[in-house]
Amino acid sequence: MSRVAEPPAFALSAFVAEVGPVEAARLVQVGDVPVAVAGETEARRHECRAEEDLRLVAGIGGRLVVPEDDEWPSWPFTALANAARHGLRCGLEPLALWVRGDAPLGALVERAVAVVGSRAASGYGLHVAAEFGAGLARAGVTVVSGAAYGIDGAAHRGALGAGGATIAVLACGVDRAYPAGHAALLGRISAQGLVVSEYPPERGPAKHRFLTRNRIIAALGDGTVVVEAGRRSGAKNTAATTAALGRVLMAVPGPVTSHSSLGCHELLRSGEAVPVTSAAEVVESAGRFGADLVVATRRSDDGEPRGEALRVHEALSPTVELTADAVAVESGVEPAHVRALLPQMELVGLASRGHRGWKRSQPGSGCGDA
């Protein structure tokens, strides 16, 4: 079914919902379908090569994920289904996803943020994208992007370098290395995260497919951050889709003289996007209510963290690495909150993570300090 129609196929999707995927596939193959479905499938309805496609993808460590599977990201795709019901062109849940990599898709997007931007990125943009990718990964957030040159590639590399998970959503089959210069990067992503596409194996990239796949990038993230974008950048298409889906849209301010940041500044000036300047602010903007507030790790005027963050910071040793559970016992702060605070404290330079646990990055005011 992913081969016979070019996404987004609204009539075919409605037909599948009505009669079921197995019966729909049979009827499409024999041509016994409504006129609207025939218009989407007639050109390719004889391309019946499901077994061949499955073998090909299995050979590169991949699989087909369908809505009936446990790992299908039902909740993230709810926004696409709602958008389709309201007639938005950016809507429509994919019929299936071709996935390369071992990680379960649903689990990987439980906490995820899309990081996108211009292919013709500046040094500033590449640096910020890599820092955001690494910071999000250290905070336990999956980085979603499109594997393109520029901002996308930098965000993926930042996440991989920090030992985190990242998802590349392609506008071609997952067996294709596109762009060719990112073949090695895509291999690393599939080993440490996932390469995903709604296009079947051997399907090549095309301009309209990049715009179509952007809805999946936007849907898989709890929010989207645009690092750099020109006035007509493809990243602005993802930004528009993010806003239409009701997800948090963020943009990074850049130099006012930089053409690479014009798109970001327009999003900020119009009020469509909120400004972010660090991975911690991205986590706060797109994260879980209450648990991901960056204010919890901000410092007071005298340089110290406040509230529960202060208790967690003082429970850390400057020399001995402690587990999160040990820090919870020493600080009296709920373990789940400690595990959420520690990565945020790392992002702002208050804590560091080692092989055995966590330690204080800089001296705090001990219990006996005046």
Short mmCIF file of N, CA, C and O in Angstrom, two decimals, residues 130-196:
data_model
loop_
_atom_site.label_atom_id
_atom_site.label_comp_id
_atom_site.label_asym_id
_atom_site.label_seq_id
_atom_site.Cartn_x
_atom_site.Cartn_y
_atom_site.Cartn_z
N ALA A 130 24.68 21.74 16.60
CA ALA A 130 25.41 20.65 17.24
C ALA A 130 25.28 20.72 18.76
O ALA A 130 25.10 19.70 19.43
N GLU A 131 25.35 21.95 19.31
CA GLU A 131 25.21 22.12 20.76
C GLU A 131 23.80 21.73 21.22
O GLU A 131 23.64 21.07 22.25
N PHE A 132 22.80 22.13 20.46
CA PHE A 132 21.42 21.76 20.80
C PHE A 132 21.24 20.25 20.71
O PHE A 132 20.60 19.65 21.58
N GLY A 133 21.76 19.64 19.65
CA GLY A 133 21.64 18.20 19.51
C GLY A 133 22.26 17.46 20.68
O GLY A 133 21.66 16.53 21.23
N ALA A 134 23.46 17.89 21.08
CA ALA A 134 24.14 17.24 22.20
C ALA A 134 23.40 17.50 23.51
O ALA A 134 23.22 16.59 24.33
N GLY A 135 22.97 18.74 23.72
CA GLY A 135 22.29 19.08 24.96
C GLY A 135 20.97 18.35 25.12
O GLY A 135 20.63 17.87 26.20
N LEU A 136 20.21 18.25 24.03
CA LEU A 136 18.94 17.52 24.08
C LEU A 136 19.18 16.04 24.37
O LEU A 136 18.47 15.42 25.15
N ALA A 137 20.21 15.48 23.72
CA ALA A 137 20.53 14.07 23.94
C ALA A 137 20.89 13.82 25.40
O ALA A 137 20.46 12.83 26.00
N ARG A 138 21.69 14.70 25.98
CA ARG A 138 22.08 14.53 27.38
C ARG A 138 20.88 14.66 28.31
O ARG A 138 20.88 14.10 29.42
N ALA A 139 19.86 15.38 27.87
CA ALA A 139 18.64 15.52 28.68
C ALA A 139 17.66 14.38 28.43
O ALA A 139 16.55 14.40 28.96
N GLY A 140 18.06 13.39 27.63
CA GLY A 140 17.19 12.25 27.37
C GLY A 140 16.13 12.51 26.32
O GLY A 140 15.12 11.79 26.26
N VAL A 141 16.36 13.52 25.47
CA VAL A 141 15.40 13.87 24.42
C VAL A 141 15.92 13.40 23.07
O VAL A 141 17.09 13.64 22.73
N THR A 142 15.08 12.72 22.30
CA THR A 142 15.45 12.26 20.97
C THR A 142 15.42 13.43 20.00
O THR A 142 14.48 14.23 19.99
N VAL A 143 16.46 13.54 19.17
CA VAL A 143 16.55 14.61 18.17
C VAL A 143 16.03 14.07 16.84
O VAL A 143 16.52 13.08 16.31
N VAL A 144 15.02 14.75 16.29
CA VAL A 144 14.42 14.37 15.01
C VAL A 144 14.82 15.40 13.96
O VAL A 144 14.69 16.61 14.20
N SER A 145 15.29 14.93 12.81
CA SER A 145 15.62 15.86 11.74
C SER A 145 15.59 15.12 10.41
O SER A 145 15.14 13.97 10.35
N GLY A 146 16.07 15.79 9.35
CA GLY A 146 15.91 15.24 8.01
C GLY A 146 17.17 14.77 7.32
O GLY A 146 17.13 14.45 6.12
N ALA A 147 18.30 14.73 8.03
CA ALA A 147 19.57 14.19 7.51
C ALA A 147 20.15 15.00 6.36
O ALA A 147 21.04 14.52 5.65
N ALA A 148 19.67 16.21 6.13
CA ALA A 148 20.20 17.04 5.05
C ALA A 148 21.55 17.64 5.46
O ALA A 148 21.94 17.61 6.62
N TYR A 149 22.24 18.21 4.48
CA TYR A 149 23.45 18.97 4.80
C TYR A 149 23.07 20.17 5.67
O TYR A 149 21.92 20.60 5.71
N GLY A 150 24.04 20.74 6.34
CA GLY A 150 23.78 21.94 7.13
C GLY A 150 23.27 21.64 8.51
O GLY A 150 23.82 20.80 9.23
N ILE A 151 22.19 22.32 8.89
CA ILE A 151 21.67 22.24 10.27
C ILE A 151 21.26 20.82 10.63
O ILE A 151 21.56 20.35 11.73
N ASP A 152 20.56 20.12 9.73
CA ASP A 152 20.11 18.76 10.03
C ASP A 152 21.27 17.86 10.44
O ASP A 152 21.25 17.20 11.48
N GLY A 153 22.30 17.84 9.59
CA GLY A 153 23.44 16.97 9.86
C GLY A 153 24.14 17.33 11.15
O GLY A 153 24.56 16.45 11.91
N ALA A 154 24.27 18.63 11.43
CA ALA A 154 24.93 19.06 12.67
C ALA A 154 24.15 18.62 13.89
O ALA A 154 24.73 18.19 14.89
N ALA A 155 22.82 18.71 13.83
CA ALA A 155 21.98 18.29 14.97
C ALA A 155 22.11 16.79 15.20
O ALA A 155 22.23 16.34 16.34
N HIS A 156 22.06 16.00 14.12
CA HIS A 156 22.23 14.55 14.25
C HIS A 156 23.58 14.22 14.87
O HIS A 156 23.68 13.40 15.79
N ARG A 157 24.64 14.86 14.38
CA ARG A 157 25.99 14.56 14.88
C ARG A 157 26.14 14.96 16.34
O ARG A 157 26.80 14.26 17.12
N GLY A 158 25.53 16.07 16.73
CA GLY A 158 25.59 16.48 18.13
C GLY A 158 24.95 15.45 19.04
O GLY A 158 25.50 15.10 20.09
N ALA A 159 23.79 14.93 18.64
CA ALA A 159 23.11 13.92 19.44
C ALA A 159 23.92 12.63 19.52
O ALA A 159 24.06 12.02 20.58
N LEU A 160 24.46 12.21 18.38
CA LEU A 160 25.26 10.99 18.35
C LEU A 160 26.52 11.13 19.20
O LEU A 160 26.90 10.21 19.92
N GLY A 161 27.15 12.30 19.10
CA GLY A 161 28.37 12.53 19.86
C GLY A 161 28.14 12.51 21.36
O GLY A 161 29.04 12.16 22.13
N ALA A 162 26.94 12.87 21.79
CA ALA A 162 26.60 12.85 23.22
C ALA A 162 26.06 11.50 23.67
O ALA A 162 25.65 11.34 24.81
N GLY A 163 26.05 10.52 22.75
CA GLY A 163 25.58 9.19 23.10
C GLY A 163 24.07 9.07 23.14
O GLY A 163 23.54 8.11 23.73
N GLY A 164 23.36 10.02 22.53
CA GLY A 164 21.90 9.99 22.56
C GLY A 164 21.29 9.38 21.31
O GLY A 164 21.98 8.91 20.41
N ALA A 165 19.97 9.41 21.26
CA ALA A 165 19.23 8.84 20.13
C ALA A 165 18.80 9.94 19.18
O ALA A 165 18.51 11.06 19.59
N THR A 166 18.75 9.61 17.91
CA THR A 166 18.31 10.57 16.91
C THR A 166 17.58 9.83 15.79
O THR A 166 17.86 8.65 15.53
N ILE A 167 16.62 10.50 15.17
CA ILE A 167 15.83 9.92 14.09
C ILE A 167 15.98 10.78 12.85
O ILE A 167 15.80 12.00 12.91
N ALA A 168 16.31 10.15 11.73
CA ALA A 168 16.39 10.83 10.44
C ALA A 168 15.18 10.42 9.61
O ALA A 168 14.97 9.23 9.36
N VAL A 169 14.37 11.39 9.21
CA VAL A 169 13.19 11.13 8.38
C VAL A 169 13.55 11.49 6.94
O VAL A 169 13.87 12.65 6.64
N LEU A 170 13.50 10.50 6.04
CA LEU A 170 13.97 10.69 4.67
C LEU A 170 12.82 10.96 3.70
O LEU A 170 11.67 10.58 3.95
N ALA A 171 13.18 11.58 2.57
CA ALA A 171 12.23 11.80 1.48
C ALA A 171 12.47 10.80 0.37
O ALA A 171 12.19 11.06 -0.80
N CYS A 172 12.99 9.64 0.72
CA CYS A 172 13.26 8.55 -0.21
C CYS A 172 13.25 7.25 0.58
O CYS A 172 13.00 7.26 1.79
N GLY A 173 13.52 6.12 -0.06
CA GLY A 173 13.55 4.86 0.66
C GLY A 173 14.68 4.81 1.67
O GLY A 173 15.72 5.45 1.49
N VAL A 174 14.49 4.04 2.74
CA VAL A 174 15.51 3.97 3.79
C VAL A 174 16.75 3.22 3.32
O VAL A 174 17.77 3.24 4.00
N ASP A 175 16.67 2.58 2.15
CA ASP A 175 17.84 1.91 1.59
C ASP A 175 18.71 2.86 0.80
O ASP A 175 19.82 2.50 0.39
N ARG A 176 18.23 4.08 0.59
CA ARG A 176 18.98 5.09 -0.16
C ARG A 176 19.77 5.97 0.78
O ARG A 176 19.25 6.41 1.82
N ALA A 177 21.01 6.26 0.45
CA ALA A 177 21.82 7.21 1.20
C ALA A 177 21.67 8.57 0.52
O ALA A 177 22.27 8.82 -0.53
N TYR A 178 20.80 9.41 1.08
CA TYR A 178 20.60 10.73 0.50
C TYR A 178 20.59 11.77 1.61
O TYR A 178 19.82 11.64 2.57
N PRO A 179 21.47 12.77 1.47
CA PRO A 179 22.45 12.95 0.40
C PRO A 179 23.58 11.93 0.48
O PRO A 179 23.85 11.40 1.56
N ALA A 180 24.22 11.67 -0.65
CA ALA A 180 25.24 10.63 -0.71
C ALA A 180 26.38 10.90 0.26
O ALA A 180 26.97 9.97 0.82
N GLY A 181 26.68 12.17 0.49
CA GLY A 181 27.75 12.52 1.41
C GLY A 181 27.43 12.20 2.86
O GLY A 181 28.32 12.27 3.72
N HIS A 182 26.19 11.85 3.15
CA HIS A 182 25.79 11.49 4.51
C HIS A 182 25.58 9.98 4.67
O HIS A 182 24.90 9.56 5.62
N ALA A 183 26.15 9.19 3.78
CA ALA A 183 25.99 7.74 3.88
C ALA A 183 26.51 7.21 5.21
O ALA A 183 25.84 6.42 5.89
N ALA A 184 27.70 7.66 5.61
CA ALA A 184 28.26 7.20 6.88
C ALA A 184 27.43 7.70 8.06
O ALA A 184 27.21 6.97 9.04
N LEU A 185 26.95 8.93 7.98
CA LEU A 185 26.13 9.49 9.05
C LEU A 185 24.83 8.70 9.20
O LEU A 185 24.42 8.37 10.32
N LEU A 186 24.20 8.36 8.09
CA LEU A 186 22.96 7.59 8.15
C LEU A 186 23.21 6.20 8.75
O LEU A 186 22.36 5.66 9.45
N GLY A 187 24.38 5.64 8.47
CA GLY A 187 24.73 4.36 9.08
C GLY A 187 24.85 4.48 10.59
O GLY A 187 24.37 3.61 11.33
N ARG A 188 25.45 5.57 11.07
CA ARG A 188 25.56 5.79 12.52
C ARG A 188 24.19 6.02 13.14
O ARG A 188 23.91 5.55 14.25
N ILE A 189 23.34 6.76 12.42
CA ILE A 189 22.01 7.03 12.96
C ILE A 189 21.21 5.74 13.11
O ILE A 189 20.54 5.52 14.12
N SER A 190 21.28 4.87 12.10
CA SER A 190 20.53 3.61 12.18
C SER A 190 21.06 2.70 13.28
O SER A 190 20.32 1.89 13.84
N ALA A 191 22.35 2.85 13.63
CA ALA A 191 22.93 2.03 14.69
C ALA A 191 22.59 2.57 16.08
O ALA A 191 22.47 1.81 17.04
N GLN A 192 22.40 3.88 16.18
CA GLN A 192 22.17 4.51 17.49
C GLN A 192 20.75 5.06 17.63
O GLN A 192 20.35 5.49 18.70
N GLY A 193 20.00 5.03 16.55
CA GLY A 193 18.64 5.55 16.56
C GLY A 193 17.86 4.90 15.44
O GLY A 193 17.85 3.67 15.33
N LEU A 194 17.22 5.70 14.59
CA LEU A 194 16.42 5.15 13.50
C LEU A 194 16.49 6.04 12.26
O LEU A 194 16.57 7.26 12.35
N VAL A 195 16.43 5.38 11.10
CA VAL A 195 16.20 6.06 9.83
C VAL A 195 14.79 5.67 9.39
O VAL A 195 14.46 4.48 9.35
N VAL A 196 13.94 6.65 9.09
CA VAL A 196 12.52 6.41 8.87
C VAL A 196 12.06 7.04 7.56
O VAL A 196 12.54 8.11 7.17
#
